[in-house]
Tab-separated table of C-alpha atoms and ligand atoms in Angstrom:
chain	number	residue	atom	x	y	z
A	18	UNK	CA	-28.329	211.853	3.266
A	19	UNK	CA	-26.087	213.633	0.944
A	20	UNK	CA	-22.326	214.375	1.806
A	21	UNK	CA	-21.170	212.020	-1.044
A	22	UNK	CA	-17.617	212.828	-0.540
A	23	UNK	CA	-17.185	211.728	2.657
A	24	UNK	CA	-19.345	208.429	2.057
A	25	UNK	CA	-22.481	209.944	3.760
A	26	UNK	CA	-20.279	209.953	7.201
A	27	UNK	CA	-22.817	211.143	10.109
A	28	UNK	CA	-21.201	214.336	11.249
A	29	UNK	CA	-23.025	216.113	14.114
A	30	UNK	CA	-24.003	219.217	11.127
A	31	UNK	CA	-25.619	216.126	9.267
A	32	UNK	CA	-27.684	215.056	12.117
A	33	UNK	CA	-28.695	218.068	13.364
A	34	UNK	CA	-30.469	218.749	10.080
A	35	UNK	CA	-31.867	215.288	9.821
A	36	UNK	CA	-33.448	215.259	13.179
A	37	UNK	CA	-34.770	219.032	12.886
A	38	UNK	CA	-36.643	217.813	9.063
A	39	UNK	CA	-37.708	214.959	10.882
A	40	UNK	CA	-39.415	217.547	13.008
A	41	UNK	CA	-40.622	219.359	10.251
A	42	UNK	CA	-41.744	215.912	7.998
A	43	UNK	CA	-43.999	214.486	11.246
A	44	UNK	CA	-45.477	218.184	11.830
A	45	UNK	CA	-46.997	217.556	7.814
A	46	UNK	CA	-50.340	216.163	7.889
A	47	UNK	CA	-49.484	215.596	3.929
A	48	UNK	CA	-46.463	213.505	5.299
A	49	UNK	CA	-47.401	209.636	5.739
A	50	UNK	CA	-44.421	208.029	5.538
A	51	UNK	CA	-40.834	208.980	5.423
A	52	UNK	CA	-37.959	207.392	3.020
A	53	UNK	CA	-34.369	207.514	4.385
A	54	UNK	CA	-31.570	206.786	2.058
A	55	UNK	CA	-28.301	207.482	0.784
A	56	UNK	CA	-26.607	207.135	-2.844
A	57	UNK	CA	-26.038	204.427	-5.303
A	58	UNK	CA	-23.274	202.209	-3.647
A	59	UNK	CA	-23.640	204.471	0.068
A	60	UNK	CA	-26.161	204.741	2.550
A	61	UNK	CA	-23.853	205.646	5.043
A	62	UNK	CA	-20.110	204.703	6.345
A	63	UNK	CA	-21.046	205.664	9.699
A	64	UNK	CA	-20.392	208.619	12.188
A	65	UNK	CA	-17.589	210.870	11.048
A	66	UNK	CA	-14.703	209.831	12.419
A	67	UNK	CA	-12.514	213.222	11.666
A	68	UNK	CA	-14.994	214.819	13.842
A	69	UNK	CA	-14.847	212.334	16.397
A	70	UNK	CA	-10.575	211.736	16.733
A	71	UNK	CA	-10.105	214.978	18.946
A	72	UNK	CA	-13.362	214.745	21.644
A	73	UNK	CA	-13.139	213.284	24.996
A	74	UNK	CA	-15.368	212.159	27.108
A	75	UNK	CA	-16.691	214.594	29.410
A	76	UNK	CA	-17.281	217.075	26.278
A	77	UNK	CA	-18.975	214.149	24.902
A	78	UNK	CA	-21.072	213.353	28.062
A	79	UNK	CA	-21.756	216.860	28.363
A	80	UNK	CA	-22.448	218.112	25.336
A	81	UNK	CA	-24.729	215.187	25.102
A	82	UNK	CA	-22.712	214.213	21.356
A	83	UNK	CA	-25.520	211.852	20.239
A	84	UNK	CA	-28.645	213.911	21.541
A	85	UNK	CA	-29.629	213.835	17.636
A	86	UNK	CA	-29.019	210.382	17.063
A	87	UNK	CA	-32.366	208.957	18.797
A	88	UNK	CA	-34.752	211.070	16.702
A	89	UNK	CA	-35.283	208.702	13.911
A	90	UNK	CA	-35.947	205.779	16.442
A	91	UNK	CA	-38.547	208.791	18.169
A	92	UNK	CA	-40.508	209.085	14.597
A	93	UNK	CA	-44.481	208.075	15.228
A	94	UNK	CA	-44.698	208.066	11.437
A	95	UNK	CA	-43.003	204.799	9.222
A	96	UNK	CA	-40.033	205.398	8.144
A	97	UNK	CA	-38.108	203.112	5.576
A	98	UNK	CA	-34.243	202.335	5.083
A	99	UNK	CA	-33.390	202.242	1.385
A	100	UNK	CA	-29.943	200.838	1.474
A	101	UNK	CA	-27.417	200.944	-1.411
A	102	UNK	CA	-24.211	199.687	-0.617
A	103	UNK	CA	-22.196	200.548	2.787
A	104	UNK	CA	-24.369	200.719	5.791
A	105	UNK	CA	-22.025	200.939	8.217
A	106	UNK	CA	-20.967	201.934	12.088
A	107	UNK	CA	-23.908	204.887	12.549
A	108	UNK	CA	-25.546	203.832	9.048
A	109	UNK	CA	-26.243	200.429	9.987
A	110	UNK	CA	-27.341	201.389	13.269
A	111	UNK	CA	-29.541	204.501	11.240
A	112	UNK	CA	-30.663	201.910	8.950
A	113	UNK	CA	-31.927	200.020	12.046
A	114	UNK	CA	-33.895	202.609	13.674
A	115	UNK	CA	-36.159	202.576	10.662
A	116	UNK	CA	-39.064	200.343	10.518
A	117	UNK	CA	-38.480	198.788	7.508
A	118	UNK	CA	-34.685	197.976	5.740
A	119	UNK	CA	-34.801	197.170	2.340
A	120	UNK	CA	-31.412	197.004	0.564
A	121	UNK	CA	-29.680	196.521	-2.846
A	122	UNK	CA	-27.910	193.397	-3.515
A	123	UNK	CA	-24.325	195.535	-2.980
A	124	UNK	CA	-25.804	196.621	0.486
A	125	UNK	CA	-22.751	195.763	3.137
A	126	UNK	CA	-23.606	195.776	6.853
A	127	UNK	CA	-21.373	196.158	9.799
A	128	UNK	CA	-20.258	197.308	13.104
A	129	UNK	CA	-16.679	197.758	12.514
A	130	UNK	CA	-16.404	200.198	15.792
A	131	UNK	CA	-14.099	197.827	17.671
A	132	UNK	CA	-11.687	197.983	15.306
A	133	UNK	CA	-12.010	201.944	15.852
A	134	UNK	CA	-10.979	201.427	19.650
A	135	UNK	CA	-14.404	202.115	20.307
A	136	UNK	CA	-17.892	200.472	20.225
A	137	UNK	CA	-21.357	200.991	18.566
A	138	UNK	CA	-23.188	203.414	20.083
A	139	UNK	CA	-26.285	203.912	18.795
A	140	UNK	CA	-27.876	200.242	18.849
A	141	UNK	CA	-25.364	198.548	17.333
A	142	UNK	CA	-25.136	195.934	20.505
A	143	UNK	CA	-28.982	196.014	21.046
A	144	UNK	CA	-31.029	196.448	18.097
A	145	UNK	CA	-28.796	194.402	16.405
A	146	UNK	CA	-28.864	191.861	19.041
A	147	UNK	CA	-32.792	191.697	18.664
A	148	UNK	CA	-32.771	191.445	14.723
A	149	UNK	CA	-30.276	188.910	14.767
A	150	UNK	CA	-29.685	187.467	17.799
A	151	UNK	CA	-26.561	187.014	19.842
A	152	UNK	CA	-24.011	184.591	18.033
A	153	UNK	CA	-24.323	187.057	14.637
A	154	UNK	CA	-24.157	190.171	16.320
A	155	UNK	CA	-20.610	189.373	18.713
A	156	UNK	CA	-19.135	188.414	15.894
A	157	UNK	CA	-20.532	191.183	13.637
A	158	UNK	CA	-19.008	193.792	16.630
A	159	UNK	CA	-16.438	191.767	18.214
A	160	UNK	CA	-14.800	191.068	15.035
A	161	UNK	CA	-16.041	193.656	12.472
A	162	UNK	CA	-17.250	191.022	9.814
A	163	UNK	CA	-19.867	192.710	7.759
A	164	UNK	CA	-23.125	190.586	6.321
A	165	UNK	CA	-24.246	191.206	2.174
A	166	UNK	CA	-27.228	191.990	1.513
A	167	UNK	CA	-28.074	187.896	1.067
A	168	UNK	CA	-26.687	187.230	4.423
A	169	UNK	CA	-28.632	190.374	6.087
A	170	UNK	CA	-31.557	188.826	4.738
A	171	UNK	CA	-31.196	185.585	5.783
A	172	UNK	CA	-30.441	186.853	9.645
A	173	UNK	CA	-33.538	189.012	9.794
A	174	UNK	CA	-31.594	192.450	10.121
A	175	UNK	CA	-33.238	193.375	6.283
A	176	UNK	CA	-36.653	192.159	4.882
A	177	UNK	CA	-36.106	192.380	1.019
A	178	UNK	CA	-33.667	192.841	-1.533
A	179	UNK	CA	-33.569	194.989	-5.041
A	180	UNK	CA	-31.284	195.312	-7.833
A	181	UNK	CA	-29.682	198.615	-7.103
A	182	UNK	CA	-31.284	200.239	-10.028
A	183	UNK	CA	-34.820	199.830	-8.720
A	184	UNK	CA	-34.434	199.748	-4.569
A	185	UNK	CA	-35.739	203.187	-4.362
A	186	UNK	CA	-38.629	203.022	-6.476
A	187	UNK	CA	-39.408	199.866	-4.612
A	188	UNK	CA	-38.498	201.920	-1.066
A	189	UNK	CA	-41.016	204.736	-2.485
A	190	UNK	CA	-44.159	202.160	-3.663
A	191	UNK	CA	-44.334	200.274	-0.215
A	192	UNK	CA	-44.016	203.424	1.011
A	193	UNK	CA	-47.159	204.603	-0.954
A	194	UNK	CA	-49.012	201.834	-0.494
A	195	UNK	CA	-48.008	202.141	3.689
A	196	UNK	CA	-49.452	205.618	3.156
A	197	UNK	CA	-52.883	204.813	1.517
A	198	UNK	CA	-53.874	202.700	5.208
A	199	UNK	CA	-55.607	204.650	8.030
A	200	UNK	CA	-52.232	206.804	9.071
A	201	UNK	CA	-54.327	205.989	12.707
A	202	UNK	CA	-54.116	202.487	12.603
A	203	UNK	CA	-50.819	202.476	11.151
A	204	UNK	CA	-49.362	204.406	14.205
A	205	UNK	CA	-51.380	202.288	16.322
A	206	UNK	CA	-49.881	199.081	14.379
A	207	UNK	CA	-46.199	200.204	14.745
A	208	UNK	CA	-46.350	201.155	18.335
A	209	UNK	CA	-47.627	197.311	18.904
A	210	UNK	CA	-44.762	195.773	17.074
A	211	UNK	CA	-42.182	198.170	18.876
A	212	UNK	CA	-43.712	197.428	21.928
A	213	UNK	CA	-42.994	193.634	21.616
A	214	UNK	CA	-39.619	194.611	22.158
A	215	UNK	CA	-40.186	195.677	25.249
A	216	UNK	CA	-43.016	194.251	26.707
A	217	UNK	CA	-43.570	190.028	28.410
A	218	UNK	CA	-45.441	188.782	25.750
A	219	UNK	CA	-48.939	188.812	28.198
A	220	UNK	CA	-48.545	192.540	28.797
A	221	UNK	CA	-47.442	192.867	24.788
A	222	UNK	CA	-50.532	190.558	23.956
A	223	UNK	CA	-53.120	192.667	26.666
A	224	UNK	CA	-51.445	196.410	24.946
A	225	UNK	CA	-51.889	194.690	21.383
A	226	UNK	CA	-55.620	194.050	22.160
A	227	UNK	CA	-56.298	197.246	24.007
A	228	UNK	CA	-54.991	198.710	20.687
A	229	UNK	CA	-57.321	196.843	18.491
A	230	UNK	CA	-60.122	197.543	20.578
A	231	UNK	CA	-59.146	201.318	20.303
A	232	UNK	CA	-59.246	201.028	16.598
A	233	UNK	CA	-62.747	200.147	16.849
A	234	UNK	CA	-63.059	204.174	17.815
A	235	UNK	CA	-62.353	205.502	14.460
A	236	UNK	CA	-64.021	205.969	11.246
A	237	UNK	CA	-61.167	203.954	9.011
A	238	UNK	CA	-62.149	200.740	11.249
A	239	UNK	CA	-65.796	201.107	9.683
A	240	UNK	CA	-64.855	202.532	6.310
A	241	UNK	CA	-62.599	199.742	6.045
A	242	UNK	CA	-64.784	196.894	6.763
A	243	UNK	CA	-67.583	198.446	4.653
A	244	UNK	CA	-65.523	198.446	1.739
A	245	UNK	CA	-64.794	194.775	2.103
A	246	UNK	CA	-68.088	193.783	2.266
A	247	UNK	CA	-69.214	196.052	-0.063
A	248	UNK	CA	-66.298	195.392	-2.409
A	249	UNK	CA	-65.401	198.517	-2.695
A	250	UNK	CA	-61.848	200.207	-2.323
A	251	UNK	CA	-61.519	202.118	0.859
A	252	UNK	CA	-59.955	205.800	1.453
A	253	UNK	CA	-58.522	206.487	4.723
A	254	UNK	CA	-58.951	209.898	6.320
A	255	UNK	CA	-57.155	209.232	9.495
A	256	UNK	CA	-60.123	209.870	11.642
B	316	LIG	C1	-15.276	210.228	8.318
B	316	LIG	C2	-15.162	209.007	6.378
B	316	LIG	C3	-15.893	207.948	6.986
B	316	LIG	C4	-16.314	208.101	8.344
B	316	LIG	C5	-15.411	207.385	4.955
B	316	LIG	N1	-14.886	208.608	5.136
B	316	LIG	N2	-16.023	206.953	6.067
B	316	LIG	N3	-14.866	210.134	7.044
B	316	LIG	N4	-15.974	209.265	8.954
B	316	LIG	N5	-17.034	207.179	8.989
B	316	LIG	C6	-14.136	209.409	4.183
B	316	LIG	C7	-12.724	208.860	3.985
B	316	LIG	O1	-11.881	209.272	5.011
B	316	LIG	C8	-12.380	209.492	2.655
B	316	LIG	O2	-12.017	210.833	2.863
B	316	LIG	C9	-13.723	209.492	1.897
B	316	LIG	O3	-14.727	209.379	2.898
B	316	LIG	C10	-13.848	208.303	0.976
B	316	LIG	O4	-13.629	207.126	1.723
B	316	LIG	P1	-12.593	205.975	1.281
B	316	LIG	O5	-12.225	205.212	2.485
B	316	LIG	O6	-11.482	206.549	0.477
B	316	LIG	O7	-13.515	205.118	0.323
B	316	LIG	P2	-13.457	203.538	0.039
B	316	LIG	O8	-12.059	203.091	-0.145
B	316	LIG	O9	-14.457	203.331	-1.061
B	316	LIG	O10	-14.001	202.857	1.387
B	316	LIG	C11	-15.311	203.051	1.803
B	316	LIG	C12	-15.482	202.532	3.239
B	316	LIG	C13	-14.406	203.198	4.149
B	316	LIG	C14	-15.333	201.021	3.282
B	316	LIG	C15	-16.913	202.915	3.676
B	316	LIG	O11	-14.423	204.611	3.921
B	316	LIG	C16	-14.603	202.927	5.606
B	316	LIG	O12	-14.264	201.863	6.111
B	316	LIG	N6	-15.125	203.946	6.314
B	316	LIG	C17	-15.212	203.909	7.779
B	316	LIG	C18	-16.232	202.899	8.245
B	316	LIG	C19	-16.323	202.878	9.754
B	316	LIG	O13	-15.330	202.554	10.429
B	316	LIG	N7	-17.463	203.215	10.273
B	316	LIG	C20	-17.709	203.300	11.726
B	316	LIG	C21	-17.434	204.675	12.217
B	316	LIG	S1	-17.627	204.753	13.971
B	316	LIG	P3	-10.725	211.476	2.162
B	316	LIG	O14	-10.593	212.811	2.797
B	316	LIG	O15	-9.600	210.543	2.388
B	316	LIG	O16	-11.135	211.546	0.698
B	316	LIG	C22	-19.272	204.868	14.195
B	316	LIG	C23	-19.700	204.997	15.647
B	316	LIG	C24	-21.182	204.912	15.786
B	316	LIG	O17	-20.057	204.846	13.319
B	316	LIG	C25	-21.598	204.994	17.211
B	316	LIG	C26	-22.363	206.200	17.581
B	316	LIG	C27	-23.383	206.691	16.643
């Protein structure tokens, strides 16, 4: 994301071209894994508010105002949060659509909507909720405190931190080493840990296995165990 001047705020011209590359990045067979990030010290401060102050809300209902906003969350491919500094409103709930958050240690968190006379709208309230659980996220959106990095590792919501200096080139190995796996398995693997969310655990556990047995279908399963025993270093095709 790149509208530095306006700390990276989500306007609807922003969104529109991330969700139609997003299009273009999962069409790529060459594409195995997508990095989403910001700039030094901004991920992103959240949906534009200029652009929001004048709408009401059957244009919004209509117009369907955050038909772009899901198609992160939609992406069968990994995708990875690099965030450096504010992640907030819409960037903390961008940040959380992504499968994997890392963040630099200036990274700032928050759903500061309320204080906006509004309220998060794009999973603020419920991905948050399941990262986190309850008690941190009321008080994150009820009050508009915002975690650090430290504390948004220590709830869950992030799973490592970087200096700022090297968070994307960390962002970009785990992405490469993400993208040397069977990209089959790995959509297979993601789907399973998305689906815990919202599955019982004995339908999540029976989907999981069906999964696994599925992988068994493929040629990565076998190259993959061959190299093991072999002790050799597999490559993945994706068949
Ligand atoms: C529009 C924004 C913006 C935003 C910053 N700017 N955030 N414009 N929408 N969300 C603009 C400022 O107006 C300013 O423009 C320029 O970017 C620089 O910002 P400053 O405030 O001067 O910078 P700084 O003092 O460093 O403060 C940074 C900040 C602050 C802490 C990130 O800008 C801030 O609090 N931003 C708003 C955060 C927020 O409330 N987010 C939630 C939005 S609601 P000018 O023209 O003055 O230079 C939301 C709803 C989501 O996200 C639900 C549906 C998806």
């Amino acid at each position: 994301m790149n509208r530095p001047t306006a700390k990276n705020a989500l306007c609807d011209r922003l969104m529109s071209q991330l969700a139609s590359l997003l299009d273009d990045l999962e069409a790529d067979p060459e594409v195995k894994v997508i990095v989403i990030t910001g700039q030094r010290g901004v991920f992103a401060a959240g949906a534009d508010v200029k652009e929001m102050l004048p709408r009401r809300f059957p244009a919004v209902l209509h117009e369907e105002f955050l038909k772009d906003w899901s198609r992160l969350s939609r992406c069968q491919k990994p995708t990875l949060a690099a965030v450096s500094g504010y992640a907030l409103g819409g960037g903390c709930e961008l940040a959380m659509m992504c499968d994997v958050i890392y963040a630099d240690e200036a990274a700032i968190f928050g759903q500061p909507e309320l204080l906006l006379g509004t309220m998060p709208g794009a999973g603020g309230t419920q991905r948050l909720c399941r990262a986190v659980g309850k008690a941190v996220t009321m008080e994150m959106c009820l009050t508009g405190r915002k975690l650090t990095a430290t504390e948004a590792l220590q709830a869950g919501l992030i799973s490592r931190v970087f200096p700022a200096e090297s968070l994307l080139e960390e962002a970009l190995k785990t992405a490469e080493k993400i993208a040397q796996l069977s990209s089959t398995a790995v959509i297979l693997c993601k789907r399973a840990v998305n689906a815990a969310h919202e599955m019982s655990l004995s339908v999540g556990l029976q989907y999981e296995r069906d999964l696994f047995y599925s992988t068994f279908a493929t040629e990565d399963r076998k190259t993959g165990m061959d190299a093991f025993v072999h002790k050799k270093k597999p490559t993945f095709s994706g068949k």
